[in-house]
Coordinates of C-alpha atoms and ligand atoms in Angstrom, one line a residue:
M1 CA 0.0 0.0 0.0
R2 CA 1.4 3.4 -1.0
S3 CA 1.1 6.4 1.4
V4 CA 1.7 9.0 -1.3
T5 CA -0.4 10.1 -4.3
I6 CA 1.3 10.0 -7.6
N7 CA -0.3 12.2 -10.2
P8 CA -3.5 13.2 -8.5
P9 CA -6.7 12.5 -10.5
R10 CA -8.7 15.3 -9.0
M11 CA -8.7 19.1 -8.6
C12 CA -9.5 21.0 -5.4
Q13 CA -13.0 21.9 -4.2
P14 CA -12.9 25.6 -4.9
I15 CA -12.4 25.0 -8.7
G16 CA -15.8 23.3 -8.7
A17 CA -17.4 26.2 -6.9
M18 CA -15.8 28.7 -9.4
Y19 CA -17.1 26.6 -12.3
A20 CA -20.6 26.8 -10.9
T21 CA -20.4 30.5 -10.3
L22 CA -19.2 31.3 -13.8
G23 CA -22.5 29.9 -15.1
I24 CA -24.5 32.7 -13.3
H25 CA -24.8 36.0 -15.2
A26 CA -22.5 38.7 -14.0
A27 CA -21.4 36.7 -11.0
V28 CA -17.9 37.1 -9.4
P29 CA -16.3 34.1 -7.6
L30 CA -14.4 35.5 -4.7
V31 CA -11.9 33.0 -3.3
H32 CA -11.1 33.5 0.4
G33 CA -7.6 32.2 0.4
S34 CA -4.1 32.7 -0.8
Q35 CA -3.4 34.0 -4.3
G36 CA -2.4 30.6 -5.6
C37 CA -5.9 29.2 -4.8
A38 CA -7.3 31.5 -7.5
A39 CA -4.3 31.7 -9.9
Y40 CA -4.1 27.9 -10.6
P41 CA -7.8 27.4 -11.3
M42 CA -7.9 30.6 -13.4
R43 CA -5.1 29.2 -15.6
M44 CA -7.0 25.9 -15.8
F45 CA -10.1 27.7 -17.1
N46 CA -8.1 29.9 -19.5
R47 CA -6.4 26.8 -21.0
H48 CA -9.5 24.7 -21.3
F49 CA -12.1 27.3 -22.5
R50 CA -9.7 29.8 -24.0
E51 CA -11.6 32.5 -22.3
P52 CA -10.3 35.3 -20.0
V53 CA -11.9 34.2 -16.8
Q54 CA -11.7 36.6 -13.9
I55 CA -11.6 35.3 -10.3
A56 CA -11.3 37.6 -7.3
V57 CA -9.2 36.6 -4.3
T58 CA -8.8 37.9 -0.7
S59 CA -5.0 37.3 -0.9
L60 CA -4.4 35.9 2.5
G61 CA -0.8 36.3 3.6
E62 CA 1.2 35.5 6.7
S63 CA -0.6 37.8 9.2
A64 CA -4.1 36.8 7.9
S65 CA -3.1 33.2 8.3
V66 CA -2.3 33.8 12.0
F67 CA -4.9 36.4 13.0
G68 CA -7.7 35.6 10.6
G69 CA -8.8 36.9 7.2
R70 CA -11.8 39.1 8.3
D71 CA -10.3 42.4 7.1
N72 CA -9.2 40.9 3.8
L73 CA -12.6 39.6 3.1
I74 CA -14.4 42.8 4.0
A75 CA -12.0 44.8 1.8
A76 CA -12.4 42.3 -1.1
I77 CA -16.2 42.4 -1.0
N78 CA -16.1 46.2 -1.1
N79 CA -13.6 46.2 -4.0
V80 CA -15.6 43.7 -6.0
I81 CA -18.8 45.6 -5.6
T82 CA -17.2 49.0 -6.4
R83 CA -15.1 47.9 -9.3
R84 CA -17.0 45.1 -11.0
K85 CA -20.6 45.9 -10.1
P86 CA -21.7 42.3 -10.1
E87 CA -25.2 40.8 -9.7
L88 CA -23.9 38.1 -7.4
I89 CA -20.8 37.3 -5.4
S90 CA -19.9 33.8 -4.2
V91 CA -17.5 33.7 -1.3
I92 CA -15.6 30.4 -1.8
T93 CA -13.5 29.1 1.1
T94 CA -10.2 27.3 0.8
C95 CA -8.0 25.0 2.8
L96 CA -6.5 28.0 4.5
S97 CA -9.6 30.0 5.5
E98 CA -11.3 26.7 6.7
T99 CA -8.3 25.9 8.8
I100 CA -8.1 29.4 10.2
G101 CA -11.8 29.0 11.1
D102 CA -13.0 32.4 9.8
D103 CA -16.7 32.9 10.4
I104 CA -17.4 33.6 6.8
E105 CA -21.2 33.9 7.3
G106 CA -20.8 36.3 10.1
I107 CA -18.3 38.5 8.2
V108 CA -20.5 38.6 5.2
R109 CA -23.5 39.5 7.3
E110 CA -21.6 42.3 9.0
T111 CA -20.3 43.6 5.6
I112 CA -23.8 43.6 4.1
Y113 CA -25.2 45.4 7.2
D114 CA -22.5 48.1 7.0
L115 CA -23.1 48.7 3.3
E116 CA -26.9 48.8 3.7
E117 CA -27.4 50.5 7.0
T118 CA -24.4 52.8 7.2
E119 CA -23.8 53.6 3.6
G120 CA -27.4 53.2 2.3
K121 CA -26.3 50.9 -0.6
D122 CA -28.3 48.1 -2.2
V123 CA -26.2 45.0 -1.9
V124 CA -26.3 42.1 -4.4
P125 CA -26.7 38.5 -3.1
I126 CA -23.5 37.2 -1.5
V127 CA -23.6 33.4 -1.3
T128 CA -21.1 31.7 1.0
I129 CA -19.8 28.3 -0.2
H130 CA -17.7 26.0 2.0
T131 CA -15.0 24.2 0.0
P132 CA -12.3 22.9 2.2
S133 CA -10.0 21.1 -0.2
Y134 CA -8.6 18.5 2.2
V135 CA -11.9 16.6 1.7
G136 CA -13.7 15.8 -1.5
S137 CA -12.7 17.3 -4.9
H138 CA -13.8 19.7 -7.6
V139 CA -16.9 17.4 -7.9
T140 CA -17.8 18.0 -4.2
G141 CA -17.1 21.8 -4.7
Y142 CA -19.5 22.1 -7.6
D143 CA -22.1 20.1 -5.7
N144 CA -21.7 22.3 -2.6
A145 CA -21.9 25.5 -4.7
L146 CA -25.1 24.5 -6.5
K147 CA -26.7 23.6 -3.1
A148 CA -25.6 27.0 -1.7
F149 CA -27.1 28.9 -4.6
V150 CA -30.5 27.3 -4.5
M151 CA -30.6 27.4 -0.7
H152 CA -29.7 31.0 -0.6
L153 CA -31.6 32.4 -3.6
S154 CA -34.7 30.2 -4.2
K155 CA -38.0 31.7 -3.1
E156 CA -41.4 30.2 -2.6
C157 CA -43.8 30.9 -5.5
D158 CA -47.5 30.2 -5.9
E159 CA -47.9 29.3 -9.5
S160 CA -46.1 26.9 -11.8
N161 CA -43.9 28.6 -14.4
E162 CA -44.2 25.5 -16.6
K163 CA -40.4 25.2 -16.8
L164 CA -38.0 22.4 -16.2
N165 CA -34.9 22.9 -14.1
I166 CA -31.7 21.4 -15.3
I167 CA -28.6 21.2 -13.2
P168 CA -25.8 20.4 -15.6
G169 CA -22.7 19.6 -13.5
M170 CA -19.2 20.2 -14.8
I171 CA -19.9 19.6 -18.4
N172 CA -18.9 21.6 -21.4
P173 CA -20.7 24.5 -23.2
G174 CA -21.3 22.2 -26.1
D175 CA -23.1 19.7 -23.9
I176 CA -25.4 22.4 -22.5
Q177 CA -26.2 23.5 -26.1
E178 CA -27.1 19.9 -27.0
I179 CA -29.5 19.7 -23.9
K180 CA -31.0 23.0 -24.8
K181 CA -31.6 21.9 -28.4
M182 CA -33.3 18.7 -27.2
L183 CA -35.6 20.7 -24.8
D184 CA -36.4 23.2 -27.6
L185 CA -37.4 20.3 -29.9
F186 CA -39.7 19.1 -27.1
N187 CA -41.0 22.7 -26.8
V188 CA -40.2 22.6 -23.1
S189 CA -39.2 25.9 -21.3
Y190 CA -36.3 25.4 -18.9
T191 CA -34.0 27.0 -16.4
I192 CA -30.4 25.8 -16.6
I193 CA -29.0 26.3 -13.1
S194 CA -25.5 27.4 -13.8
D195 CA -25.4 27.8 -17.5
I196 CA -21.8 28.2 -18.9
S197 CA -22.9 27.7 -22.5
D198 CA -22.4 31.4 -23.3
T199 CA -20.3 32.7 -20.4
L200 CA -17.4 30.3 -21.1
D201 CA -17.8 30.2 -24.9
A202 CA -18.4 33.9 -25.4
P203 CA -18.2 35.8 -28.7
L204 CA -15.5 38.4 -29.1
I205 CA -17.4 41.7 -28.8
M206 CA -15.7 45.2 -28.8
P207 CA -15.8 47.1 -26.7
K208 CA -15.6 44.2 -24.3
P209 CA -18.7 44.1 -21.9
P210 CA -17.9 43.9 -18.2
F211 CA -19.4 40.5 -18.1
P212 CA -20.1 38.0 -20.9
N213 CA -23.8 37.8 -22.0
G214 CA -25.6 34.6 -20.9
G215 CA -25.6 32.6 -17.8
S216 CA -28.5 31.9 -15.4
T217 CA -29.8 35.0 -13.9
V218 CA -30.3 35.5 -10.2
T219 CA -34.1 36.0 -10.8
E220 CA -34.3 32.7 -12.7
I221 CA -32.7 30.9 -9.7
E222 CA -35.0 32.7 -7.3
K223 CA -38.0 31.5 -9.3
C224 CA -36.7 27.9 -10.0
T225 CA -39.0 26.7 -7.2
D226 CA -42.2 26.9 -9.4
A227 CA -40.9 24.5 -12.0
Y228 CA -42.4 21.1 -13.1
G229 CA -39.3 19.3 -11.7
V230 CA -35.6 19.1 -11.7
I231 CA -33.1 16.9 -13.6
S232 CA -29.5 16.7 -12.6
L233 CA -27.3 15.5 -15.5
C234 CA -24.5 14.6 -13.1
E235 CA -25.8 13.4 -9.8
H236 CA -22.5 13.9 -8.0
E237 CA -22.4 17.5 -9.2
G238 CA -25.8 19.1 -8.4
G239 CA -27.7 16.2 -7.0
S240 CA -27.6 17.8 -3.5
A241 CA -29.3 20.9 -4.9
A242 CA -31.9 18.8 -6.6
K243 CA -32.6 16.9 -3.4
F244 CA -32.9 20.3 -1.6
L245 CA -35.5 21.5 -4.1
E246 CA -37.4 18.2 -3.8
G247 CA -37.3 18.3 0.0
K248 CA -38.2 21.9 0.5
Y249 CA -40.6 22.6 -2.5
G250 CA -41.9 19.1 -3.2
M251 CA -40.4 19.3 -6.7
R252 CA -40.0 16.1 -8.7
S253 CA -36.3 15.2 -8.9
N254 CA -34.5 12.9 -11.3
A255 CA -30.8 12.2 -12.1
V256 CA -29.7 11.0 -15.5
C257 CA -26.5 11.6 -17.5
P258 CA -27.6 11.4 -21.2
I259 CA -24.5 9.9 -22.7
G260 CA -25.1 7.1 -25.2
V261 CA -28.3 5.6 -26.5
S262 CA -29.9 4.0 -23.4
K263 CA -29.0 6.9 -21.0
T264 CA -30.4 9.5 -23.6
D265 CA -33.5 7.3 -23.9
Q266 CA -33.9 7.5 -20.2
F267 CA -33.4 11.3 -20.3
V268 CA -36.2 11.5 -23.0
E269 CA -38.5 9.4 -20.9
V270 CA -37.9 11.5 -17.8
I271 CA -38.7 14.7 -19.8
T272 CA -41.9 13.1 -21.1
D273 CA -42.8 11.8 -17.6
I274 CA -42.3 15.2 -15.9
T275 CA -43.7 17.5 -18.6
E276 CA -46.3 15.1 -20.2
K277 CA -44.9 16.2 -23.6
V278 CA -44.4 13.6 -26.3
A279 CA -41.0 13.3 -27.9
P280 CA -41.2 14.9 -31.4
Y281 CA -40.1 13.2 -34.6
E282 CA -36.9 15.3 -34.7
I283 CA -35.7 13.5 -31.5
E284 CA -36.5 10.1 -33.0
K285 CA -34.6 11.1 -36.1
E286 CA -31.5 12.0 -34.1
R287 CA -31.7 8.7 -32.3
G288 CA -32.0 6.8 -35.6
K289 CA -28.9 8.7 -36.9
L290 CA -26.9 7.7 -33.9
I291 CA -27.9 4.0 -34.2
D292 CA -27.0 4.2 -37.9
A293 CA -23.6 5.7 -37.2
M294 CA -23.0 2.9 -34.6
V295 CA -23.8 0.3 -37.1
D296 CA -21.6 1.9 -39.7
V297 CA -18.4 1.6 -37.6
H298 CA -19.2 -1.4 -35.4
Q299 CA -16.4 -3.4 -37.1
I300 CA -13.9 -0.8 -35.8
T301 CA -15.2 -0.4 -32.3
Y302 CA -16.3 -3.9 -31.5
G303 CA -14.1 -5.9 -29.1
K304 CA -11.8 -3.0 -28.3
K305 CA -10.7 -2.9 -24.6
A306 CA -11.6 0.4 -23.1
A307 CA -10.1 2.2 -20.1
I308 CA -12.2 5.1 -19.0
F309 CA -11.3 8.0 -16.6
A310 CA -13.6 11.0 -15.8
D311 CA -15.7 12.5 -13.1
P312 CA -18.1 9.8 -11.7
D313 CA -21.2 10.4 -13.8
I314 CA -19.4 11.1 -17.0
A315 CA -17.2 8.0 -16.6
L316 CA -20.3 5.9 -16.1
G317 CA -22.1 7.4 -19.1
I318 CA -19.1 6.9 -21.4
A319 CA -18.7 3.3 -20.1
E320 CA -22.4 2.5 -21.0
F321 CA -21.9 4.0 -24.4
A322 CA -18.6 2.0 -24.9
S323 CA -20.5 -1.2 -24.0
E324 CA -23.2 -0.2 -26.5
L325 CA -20.4 0.0 -29.1
G326 CA -19.4 -3.6 -28.3
M327 CA -16.3 -2.5 -26.4
E328 CA -15.1 -4.3 -23.3
V329 CA -14.7 -1.9 -20.4
V330 CA -11.5 -3.2 -18.7
V331 CA -10.9 -0.2 -16.5
L332 CA -13.4 2.2 -15.1
A333 CA -12.0 5.0 -13.1
S334 CA -13.6 8.0 -11.3
S335 CA -11.7 11.2 -10.3
T336 CA -13.6 11.2 -7.1
S337 CA -14.3 8.3 -4.6
S338 CA -18.0 7.5 -4.2
N339 CA -20.0 4.5 -3.2
A340 CA -22.7 5.4 -5.8
F341 CA -20.0 5.3 -8.5
M342 CA -18.6 1.9 -7.2
N343 CA -22.1 0.3 -7.2
A344 CA -23.0 1.6 -10.6
A345 CA -19.6 0.7 -12.1
K346 CA -19.9 -2.9 -11.0
E347 CA -23.1 -3.2 -12.9
I348 CA -21.4 -2.0 -16.1
S349 CA -18.0 -3.5 -16.0
D350 CA -16.3 -6.8 -14.8
G351 CA -13.0 -5.1 -15.2
E352 CA -10.9 -3.1 -12.8
I353 CA -12.8 -0.3 -10.9
L354 CA -10.7 2.6 -9.7
N355 CA -12.7 4.6 -7.2
G356 CA -10.8 7.9 -6.6
K357 CA -7.4 6.2 -7.2
D358 CA -4.6 8.3 -8.7
L359 CA -3.3 8.4 -12.3
Y360 CA -0.4 6.1 -11.4
D361 CA -3.0 3.4 -10.6
L362 CA -4.7 4.2 -13.9
H363 CA -1.4 3.9 -15.7
K364 CA -0.8 0.5 -14.1
A365 CA -4.3 -0.7 -15.0
V366 CA -4.0 0.4 -18.6
K367 CA -0.8 -1.5 -18.9
E368 CA -1.9 -4.7 -17.1
T369 CA -5.2 -4.9 -19.0
D370 CA -3.6 -4.2 -22.4
A371 CA -6.2 -1.5 -23.1
D372 CA -6.7 -0.5 -26.7
I373 CA -8.3 2.9 -26.0
L374 CA -8.2 5.3 -23.1
F375 CA -10.7 8.1 -22.4
G376 CA -9.7 10.9 -20.2
N377 CA -8.6 14.5 -19.8
T378 CA -5.2 15.9 -20.8
M379 CA -3.7 14.8 -17.5
C380 CA -4.4 11.2 -18.4
K381 CA -1.9 11.2 -21.2
K382 CA 0.7 10.3 -18.5
S383 CA -1.3 7.1 -18.0
I384 CA -0.5 5.7 -21.5
P385 CA 2.4 3.2 -20.9
A386 CA 5.7 4.2 -22.4
G387 CA 6.2 2.8 -25.9
E388 CA 2.5 1.9 -26.3
D389 CA 1.7 4.4 -28.9
D390 CA -1.1 2.2 -30.3
V391 CA -3.3 3.1 -27.3
A392 CA -6.0 5.4 -28.8
F393 CA -6.5 8.4 -26.5
V394 CA -9.9 10.0 -26.6
R395 CA -9.8 13.4 -24.8
C396 CA -12.9 14.2 -22.7
G397 CA -13.8 15.9 -19.5
F398 CA -12.1 18.8 -17.8
P399 CA -9.4 20.0 -18.4
V400 CA -8.4 19.4 -22.0
Y401 CA -5.7 21.9 -22.8
D402 CA -3.4 20.1 -25.2
R403 CA -5.9 20.4 -28.1
V404 CA -8.3 23.2 -28.9
G405 CA -12.1 23.4 -29.2
Y406 CA -13.2 20.3 -27.3
Y407 CA -15.4 22.4 -25.0
R408 CA -17.4 23.5 -28.0
Y409 CA -18.8 20.1 -28.8
G410 CA -21.2 18.1 -26.7
I411 CA -21.1 14.4 -26.1
M412 CA -24.5 14.4 -24.5
G413 CA -27.8 13.6 -26.3
Y414 CA -28.2 11.6 -29.5
H415 CA -26.5 14.2 -31.6
G416 CA -23.6 14.5 -29.1
G417 CA -23.3 10.7 -29.2
I418 CA -22.6 10.9 -32.9
Y419 CA -19.8 13.4 -32.3
L420 CA -18.4 11.2 -29.6
L421 CA -18.6 8.1 -31.8
D422 CA -16.8 9.9 -34.7
L423 CA -14.2 11.0 -32.3
I424 CA -13.7 7.5 -30.9
T425 CA -13.6 5.9 -34.4
N426 CA -11.3 8.4 -35.9
T427 CA -8.9 8.2 -32.9
I428 CA -8.8 4.4 -33.3
L429 CA -8.2 4.8 -37.1
D430 CA -5.4 7.3 -36.5
R431 CA -3.5 4.5 -34.6
N432 CA -3.8 2.1 -37.6
Ligands
SF4_1 S1 -5.7 22.6 -2.5 FE1 -6.2 24.2 -0.9 S2 -4.4 25.5 -0.8 FE2 -4.3 24.3 -2.7 S3 -5.2 25.6 -4.3 FE3 -6.8 24.3 -3.5 S4 -7.8 25.4 -1.8 FE4 -5.8 26.4 -2.3

């Protein structure tokens, strides 16, 4: 048994909370920690999305580490309000501020009181999110953030707005576009709670607006309580928020990650079930095209041994799709340890299940199982055994920074499935 991690498979909790905040219109993530806690995630976002993401930080130094970061946090909130004029601020804790034990809620309350009562200003919502990075991962951070947003912002409403709430998880702008397209075909109105489809894939507009257009608005989140129901696309990243909405407002809640045929079928059934709308012919047509594409290339994909690494729900979705393509899933690995992942993974694969293990374990498993194809983010490149250049490497998940444009294309839904299938097939062909 090793007592060190070699090539960690996960990122820290705050990055998940930042990801969630960046999907809210004109929101500023304010990291309560040292400068590095914001600089490293910012770089990760810049490299994956090729967008100039801005993250504020309270810049805790030596004295704040000893005496507490209260003054830094108050100054930072004031600065962000004055300079950026945001519509929401999320205060995201870090290892440092959690270890110091700063009373974040108390400091935020005090700051709001001073601004409102003493200075007579209207203060935008300030949501506190606890993301100590010595537990969990970016997955937990995203989940905590979404729960904090709906707990803080949602308001009781009397009438149904005839909308469906979708909590996407840490997926790409292209995936959200695919989901929106499906819902539009269904003629279903929706609220995407944390919608990065335009904020992290924004057009270049001059002069540059202070915030990108798009994202879920604070008002939409406030009114999300009067929806038909809520679907989390990645249960580990947003499932807690969905459970909160279900528990507090009696909203119907479902979790399904629509990757591949059967999971997208389930997604379509859930939409039909909740909204009582029948799937239109266009949806059926997209499904048929995916099946046709699978038949067209089955001689290439059939029998290939697949090793899959991703965040838990995405890994399970890709594994199901790989099985539908006739592949043998020999390694199924999650970035984040979870019992739900373990149980679901055993249902899909008889191979090796890596539940939150590091990328060195993934490397060993790829080698020992003689895998033909590896799915993973850029960091997984290290898991291809030396000299085994014939292992096809399909880039997916976050971050992908050694190629451009991956964030633009969705792998979810039937149409996204066709893109993923072409990617898989062409990557295998490139090795031949
Ligand atoms: S692991 Fe902790 S100290 Fe390191 S960047 Fe993340 S929050 Fe900051």
